[in-house]
Coordinates of C-alpha atoms in Angstrom, one line a residue:
X1 CA 125.6 128.5 137.2
X2 CA 125.2 131.4 134.7
X3 CA 127.1 129.5 132.1
X4 CA 124.8 126.5 132.5
X5 CA 121.8 128.8 132.0
X6 CA 123.3 130.2 128.8
X7 CA 123.9 126.7 127.5
X8 CA 120.3 125.8 128.1
X9 CA 119.0 128.9 126.4
X10 CA 121.2 128.2 123.4
X11 CA 119.9 124.6 123.3
X12 CA 116.4 125.9 123.3
X13 CA 117.1 128.1 120.3
X14 CA 118.8 125.5 118.2
X15 CA 116.7 122.4 119.0
X16 CA 113.2 123.4 117.8
X17 CA 112.1 119.8 117.9
X18 CA 111.9 120.0 121.7
X19 CA 109.2 122.7 121.4
X20 CA 107.2 120.8 118.7
X21 CA 107.0 117.4 120.5
X22 CA 105.0 116.5 123.6
X23 CA 107.0 116.3 126.8
X24 CA 108.8 113.0 127.3
X25 CA 107.6 110.5 129.9
X26 CA 110.1 109.5 132.5
X27 CA 110.8 106.3 130.5
X28 CA 111.3 107.8 127.0
X29 CA 114.8 108.8 127.9
X30 CA 115.7 105.5 129.6
X31 CA 117.7 104.0 126.7
X32 CA 120.3 102.2 128.7
X33 CA 120.5 100.9 132.3
X34 CA 122.7 103.2 134.4
X35 CA 125.4 101.4 136.4
X36 CA 126.7 103.2 139.5
X37 CA 129.5 101.5 141.4
X38 CA 129.9 102.1 145.1
X39 CA 133.5 102.4 146.0
X40 CA 133.0 101.1 149.5
X41 CA 134.8 97.8 148.6
X42 CA 137.7 99.6 146.9
X43 CA 141.3 99.4 148.1
X44 CA 141.7 102.7 149.9
X45 CA 145.3 102.9 149.0
X46 CA 144.4 103.1 145.3
X47 CA 141.1 104.8 145.5
X48 CA 142.0 107.4 142.8
X49 CA 143.2 104.6 140.4
X50 CA 140.0 102.7 140.9
X51 CA 137.9 105.8 140.2
X52 CA 139.8 106.2 136.9
X53 CA 139.3 102.6 136.0
X54 CA 135.6 102.7 136.7
X55 CA 135.3 105.8 134.6
X56 CA 137.1 104.2 131.8
X57 CA 134.8 101.1 132.1
X58 CA 131.8 103.3 131.2
X59 CA 130.0 103.7 134.5
X60 CA 127.4 106.4 134.7
X61 CA 128.6 107.9 137.9
X62 CA 130.3 106.8 141.1
X63 CA 128.6 106.6 144.5
X64 CA 130.3 107.6 147.8
X65 CA 128.7 105.9 150.8
X66 CA 129.1 108.5 153.6
X67 CA 128.5 107.0 157.1
X68 CA 128.8 109.0 160.3
X69 CA 128.8 106.3 163.0
X70 CA 125.4 107.4 164.3
X71 CA 122.6 106.8 161.7
X72 CA 124.6 103.7 160.7
X73 CA 127.5 102.1 162.7
X74 CA 130.4 102.6 160.3
X75 CA 132.5 105.6 159.5
X76 CA 133.5 106.3 155.9
X77 CA 134.5 108.9 153.4
X78 CA 134.9 112.6 154.3
X79 CA 134.7 115.3 151.7
X80 CA 138.5 115.6 151.5
X81 CA 138.8 112.0 150.3
X82 CA 136.2 112.7 147.6
X83 CA 137.9 115.9 146.5
X84 CA 141.2 114.1 146.2
X85 CA 139.6 111.6 143.8
X86 CA 137.6 114.0 141.8
X87 CA 140.4 114.8 139.3
X88 CA 140.8 111.0 138.5
X89 CA 137.3 110.6 136.9
X90 CA 135.1 112.6 134.5
X91 CA 131.9 110.8 135.4
X92 CA 129.5 112.2 138.0
X93 CA 129.9 111.6 141.7
X94 CA 126.9 111.1 144.0
X95 CA 127.1 111.2 147.8
X96 CA 124.8 108.9 149.7
X97 CA 124.7 110.6 153.2
X98 CA 123.8 107.9 155.7
X99 CA 124.2 110.5 158.5
X100 CA 122.3 112.3 161.2
X101 CA 121.6 116.0 160.4
X102 CA 123.1 115.9 156.9
X103 CA 122.0 119.5 156.3
X104 CA 125.2 120.7 157.8
X105 CA 127.3 118.6 155.5
X106 CA 125.8 119.6 152.2
X107 CA 128.2 122.4 151.1
X108 CA 131.3 120.4 151.9
X109 CA 130.3 117.4 149.8
X110 CA 129.1 119.6 146.9
X111 CA 132.4 121.5 147.0
X112 CA 134.2 118.1 147.0
X113 CA 132.6 117.5 143.6
X114 CA 129.4 115.6 144.1
X115 CA 126.6 116.5 141.7
X116 CA 123.9 114.5 143.4
X117 CA 123.3 114.4 147.1
X118 CA 121.1 111.6 148.6
X119 CA 119.6 111.9 152.0
X120 CA 117.4 109.8 154.3
X121 CA 114.1 111.5 155.3
X122 CA 114.3 109.9 158.8
X123 CA 117.3 112.0 159.5
X124 CA 115.8 115.4 158.5
X125 CA 114.0 117.8 160.8
X126 CA 112.6 119.8 157.8
X127 CA 112.7 117.5 154.7
X128 CA 111.1 120.0 152.2
X129 CA 113.6 122.7 153.2
X130 CA 116.5 120.3 152.9
X131 CA 115.5 119.0 149.5
X132 CA 115.0 122.5 148.2
X133 CA 118.4 123.6 149.8
X134 CA 120.2 120.9 147.9
X135 CA 118.8 122.2 144.6
X136 CA 119.5 125.8 145.5
X137 CA 123.2 124.8 145.9
X138 CA 123.2 123.8 142.3
X139 CA 123.1 120.0 142.4
X140 CA 120.4 117.3 142.2
X141 CA 118.4 116.0 145.1
X142 CA 118.1 112.3 146.0
X143 CA 116.0 110.6 148.7
X144 CA 116.9 107.2 150.0
X145 CA 114.4 104.9 151.7
X146 CA 115.6 102.1 153.9
X147 CA 113.7 98.7 153.7
X148 CA 111.5 99.6 156.6
X149 CA 110.7 103.1 155.4
X150 CA 107.5 103.6 153.5
X151 CA 107.0 105.6 150.3
X152 CA 104.8 108.0 152.1
X153 CA 107.8 109.8 153.5
X154 CA 108.7 111.1 150.1
X155 CA 105.4 111.0 148.1
X156 CA 104.5 114.5 149.3
X157 CA 107.7 116.0 148.0
X158 CA 108.3 114.5 144.6
X159 CA 108.3 117.9 143.0
X160 CA 111.6 118.5 144.9
X161 CA 113.2 115.2 144.1
X162 CA 115.4 114.2 141.2
X163 CA 116.2 110.6 142.3
X164 CA 114.5 108.1 144.6
X165 CA 116.8 105.4 146.0
X166 CA 115.2 102.2 147.2
X167 CA 117.5 100.4 149.6
X168 CA 117.5 96.6 149.0
X169 CA 119.5 96.0 152.2
X170 CA 119.6 97.7 155.5
X171 CA 122.1 100.6 155.2
X172 CA 125.5 100.7 156.9
X173 CA 127.4 97.7 155.6
X174 CA 128.7 96.5 152.2
X175 CA 128.4 92.9 151.0
X176 CA 124.9 92.2 152.3
X177 CA 122.5 89.9 150.6
X178 CA 119.8 91.4 148.3
X179 CA 116.3 91.5 149.8
X180 CA 113.9 90.3 147.0
X181 CA 111.0 91.3 149.3
X182 CA 111.8 94.9 148.2
X183 CA 110.7 94.3 144.6
X184 CA 107.0 95.1 145.3
X185 CA 108.2 98.3 146.9
X186 CA 110.3 99.1 143.8
X187 CA 107.3 98.5 141.6
X188 CA 105.1 100.7 143.8
X189 CA 107.8 103.4 143.6
X190 CA 107.8 103.1 139.8
X191 CA 104.0 103.6 139.7
X192 CA 104.2 106.5 142.1
X193 CA 106.8 108.2 139.9
X194 CA 105.0 107.6 136.7
X195 CA 101.7 108.8 138.1
X196 CA 103.4 112.0 139.4
X197 CA 104.6 113.1 136.0
X198 CA 108.0 114.2 137.4
X199 CA 111.3 113.2 135.8
X200 CA 112.7 111.1 138.7
X201 CA 115.3 108.4 138.4
X202 CA 114.6 105.2 140.4
X203 CA 117.8 103.8 141.8
X204 CA 118.3 100.6 143.8
X205 CA 121.2 99.8 146.1
X206 CA 122.1 96.7 148.1
X207 CA 123.2 93.3 147.0
X208 CA 123.0 94.2 143.3
X209 CA 124.9 91.8 141.2
X210 CA 124.5 89.4 138.2
X211 CA 121.9 87.2 140.0
X212 CA 119.8 90.0 141.4
X213 CA 119.8 92.9 139.0
X214 CA 117.2 91.5 136.7
X215 CA 114.6 91.3 139.5
X216 CA 115.2 94.9 140.4
X217 CA 115.0 96.0 136.8
X218 CA 111.8 94.1 136.1
X219 CA 110.3 95.7 139.1
X220 CA 111.0 99.1 137.6
X221 CA 114.4 100.4 138.6
X222 CA 116.5 102.2 136.0
X223 CA 119.7 103.0 138.0
X224 CA 121.7 100.2 139.7
X225 CA 124.3 100.6 142.5
X226 CA 126.7 97.7 142.6
X227 CA 129.5 97.3 145.1
X228 CA 131.1 94.0 146.1
X229 CA 129.6 92.2 143.1
X230 CA 131.3 94.5 140.6
X231 CA 134.6 94.0 142.3
X232 CA 134.3 90.2 141.8
X233 CA 134.3 90.4 138.0
X234 CA 137.6 89.9 136.2
X235 CA 137.7 93.6 135.4
X236 CA 135.4 96.6 135.6
X237 CA 134.7 96.7 131.8
X238 CA 133.4 93.2 131.9
X239 CA 131.4 93.8 135.0
X240 CA 129.7 97.0 133.9
X241 CA 128.8 95.6 130.5
X242 CA 127.4 92.4 132.0
X243 CA 125.3 94.1 134.7
X244 CA 123.9 96.6 132.1
X245 CA 123.0 93.8 129.7
X246 CA 121.2 91.8 132.4
X247 CA 119.2 94.8 133.5
X248 CA 118.2 95.8 129.9
X249 CA 117.3 92.1 129.2
X250 CA 114.9 92.2 132.1
X251 CA 113.2 95.4 130.7
X252 CA 112.7 93.6 127.4
X253 CA 111.4 90.4 129.1
X254 CA 109.0 92.3 131.4
X255 CA 107.8 95.4 129.5
X256 CA 105.4 97.9 131.0
X257 CA 102.9 99.9 129.0
X258 CA 104.4 103.1 130.3
X259 CA 107.9 102.3 129.0
X260 CA 108.5 103.4 125.4
X261 CA 112.2 102.7 126.1
X262 CA 111.5 99.0 126.1
X263 CA 110.5 99.2 122.5
X264 CA 113.6 101.1 121.6
X265 CA 115.8 98.6 123.3
X266 CA 114.4 95.8 121.1

């Protein structure tokens, strides 16, 4: 972490414009829609190759859906699998821990190469302490809210959060249908983040594909997790480009006053 701090100090010395301009709003840096594939639909026999292909297609990072068979029914990726795939991609990895007591798993998934750890507040005995612990381990903190979980479970801790994930399906299974009833919740989350003044990404996950991404984008999301839908394209390059184009098109069609990035996209 010392090297990272030195880099930041050097950047401060060489980029004087950052000290002469007012702080950017959360939207001023949102120049392109971030596409994050879930590798849950991947062929496990060629997981490393798929990670390499996704990276080459220009994804922003790769999501690992980690399920423990308790918080959700299925069992999926352990840290050893993620570590084995880490050399195959240069993009970031995020771990979505759909697990009971994820506090005990944090070091293993960070050591495996995940730069963003997403947890569900319902699974935490001490949410504030867990969010802070993730940052203290040198990575970013994400909080996921299931469809039935209200924004109130995270509103009190936004100063400790780098990403808010709104689930647009119930967690635990891939290939589910998108819940358009979550769009008002996405919009409310967008307003909550903007009002807080914190730089927090707003991610959506569940049923995100060519027919649904625009609705989530118009509601205020800026990061989009796509699983099964991305695998249905002829190739990842085509899929990533199409999903990004549709999301950015929705931003332009439904601009919000707090979104300078909308103007830049036009």
